[in-house]
Amino acid sequence: MCGTGKLYVASRKEPKICVVNQSSLEFLDTIQLPAGEGHQLAVAP
């Protein structure tokens, strides 16, 4: 997402998205998905 200072990195093997600090690349959080793969993401304006 633009302007949040965070990167959202999806896993192709597990249903989760890792949240990472854009500047330091420090791991911040995990977003669990209900199922499937999270690799098909898009940035919305």
PDB file of C-alpha atoms in Angstrom:
ATOM      1  CA  MET A   1       0.000   0.000   0.000  1.00  0.00           C
ATOM      2  CA  CYS A   2       1.360   3.394  -0.912  1.00  0.00           C
ATOM      3  CA  GLY A   3       2.336   5.889   1.765  1.00  0.00           C
ATOM      4  CA  THR A   4       2.157   3.540   4.758  1.00  0.00           C
ATOM      5  CA  GLY A   5       5.900   2.947   5.130  1.00  0.00           C
ATOM      6  CA  LYS A   6       5.192  -0.777   5.086  1.00  0.00           C
ATOM      7  CA  LEU A   7       5.740  -3.569   2.592  1.00  0.00           C
ATOM      8  CA  TYR A   8       3.265  -6.430   2.354  1.00  0.00           C
ATOM      9  CA  VAL A   9       5.031  -9.632   1.307  1.00  0.00           C
ATOM     10  CA  ALA A  10       2.823 -12.580   0.374  1.00  0.00           C
ATOM     11  CA  SER A  11       3.792 -16.208   0.764  1.00  0.00           C
ATOM     12  CA  ARG A  12       3.148 -18.611  -2.103  1.00  0.00           C
ATOM     13  CA  LYS A  13       3.430 -21.637   0.181  1.00  0.00           C
ATOM     14  CA  GLU A  14       1.367 -20.533   3.187  1.00  0.00           C
ATOM     15  CA  PRO A  15      -1.845 -18.486   3.474  1.00  0.00           C
ATOM     16  CA  LYS A  16      -0.214 -15.443   5.064  1.00  0.00           C
ATOM     17  CA  ILE A  17       1.149 -11.977   4.358  1.00  0.00           C
ATOM     18  CA  CYS A  18       4.188 -10.605   6.215  1.00  0.00           C
ATOM     19  CA  VAL A  19       4.260  -6.898   7.042  1.00  0.00           C
ATOM     20  CA  VAL A  20       7.752  -5.351   6.851  1.00  0.00           C
ATOM     21  CA  ASN A  21       9.045  -1.845   7.580  1.00  0.00           C
ATOM     22  CA  GLN A  22       9.885  -0.247   4.214  1.00  0.00           C
ATOM     23  CA  SER A  23      13.010   1.552   5.454  1.00  0.00           C
ATOM     24  CA  SER A  24      14.639  -0.961   7.790  1.00  0.00           C
ATOM     25  CA  LEU A  25      13.089  -4.187   6.400  1.00  0.00           C
ATOM     26  CA  GLU A  26      12.257  -5.101  10.011  1.00  0.00           C
ATOM     27  CA  PHE A  27       9.496  -7.706  10.359  1.00  0.00           C
ATOM     28  CA  LEU A  28       6.409  -6.070  11.914  1.00  0.00           C
ATOM     29  CA  ASP A  29       3.465  -8.461  11.754  1.00  0.00           C
ATOM     30  CA  THR A  30       1.778 -11.373   9.995  1.00  0.00           C
ATOM     31  CA  ILE A  31      -1.664 -11.257   8.404  1.00  0.00           C
ATOM     32  CA  GLN A  32      -3.184 -14.734   8.303  1.00  0.00           C
ATOM     33  CA  LEU A  33      -5.364 -15.476   5.284  1.00  0.00           C
ATOM     34  CA  PRO A  34      -8.282 -17.906   5.566  1.00  0.00           C
ATOM     35  CA  ALA A  35      -6.847 -20.236   2.899  1.00  0.00           C
ATOM     36  CA  GLY A  36      -5.134 -20.380  -0.471  1.00  0.00           C
ATOM     37  CA  GLU A  37      -2.258 -18.295  -1.751  1.00  0.00           C
ATOM     38  CA  GLY A  38      -1.715 -14.590  -1.225  1.00  0.00           C
ATOM     39  CA  HIS A  39       0.575 -13.946  -4.182  1.00  0.00           C
ATOM     40  CA  GLN A  40      -2.054 -12.250  -6.329  1.00  0.00           C
ATOM     41  CA  LEU A  41      -2.069  -8.750  -4.849  1.00  0.00           C
ATOM     42  CA  ALA A  42      -2.582  -5.332  -6.365  1.00  0.00           C
ATOM     43  CA  VAL A  43      -1.884  -1.779  -5.213  1.00  0.00           C
ATOM     44  CA  ALA A  44      -5.007   0.361  -5.118  1.00  0.00           C
ATOM     45  CA  PRO A  45      -4.755   4.155  -5.472  1.00  0.00           C
TER      46      PRO A  45
END
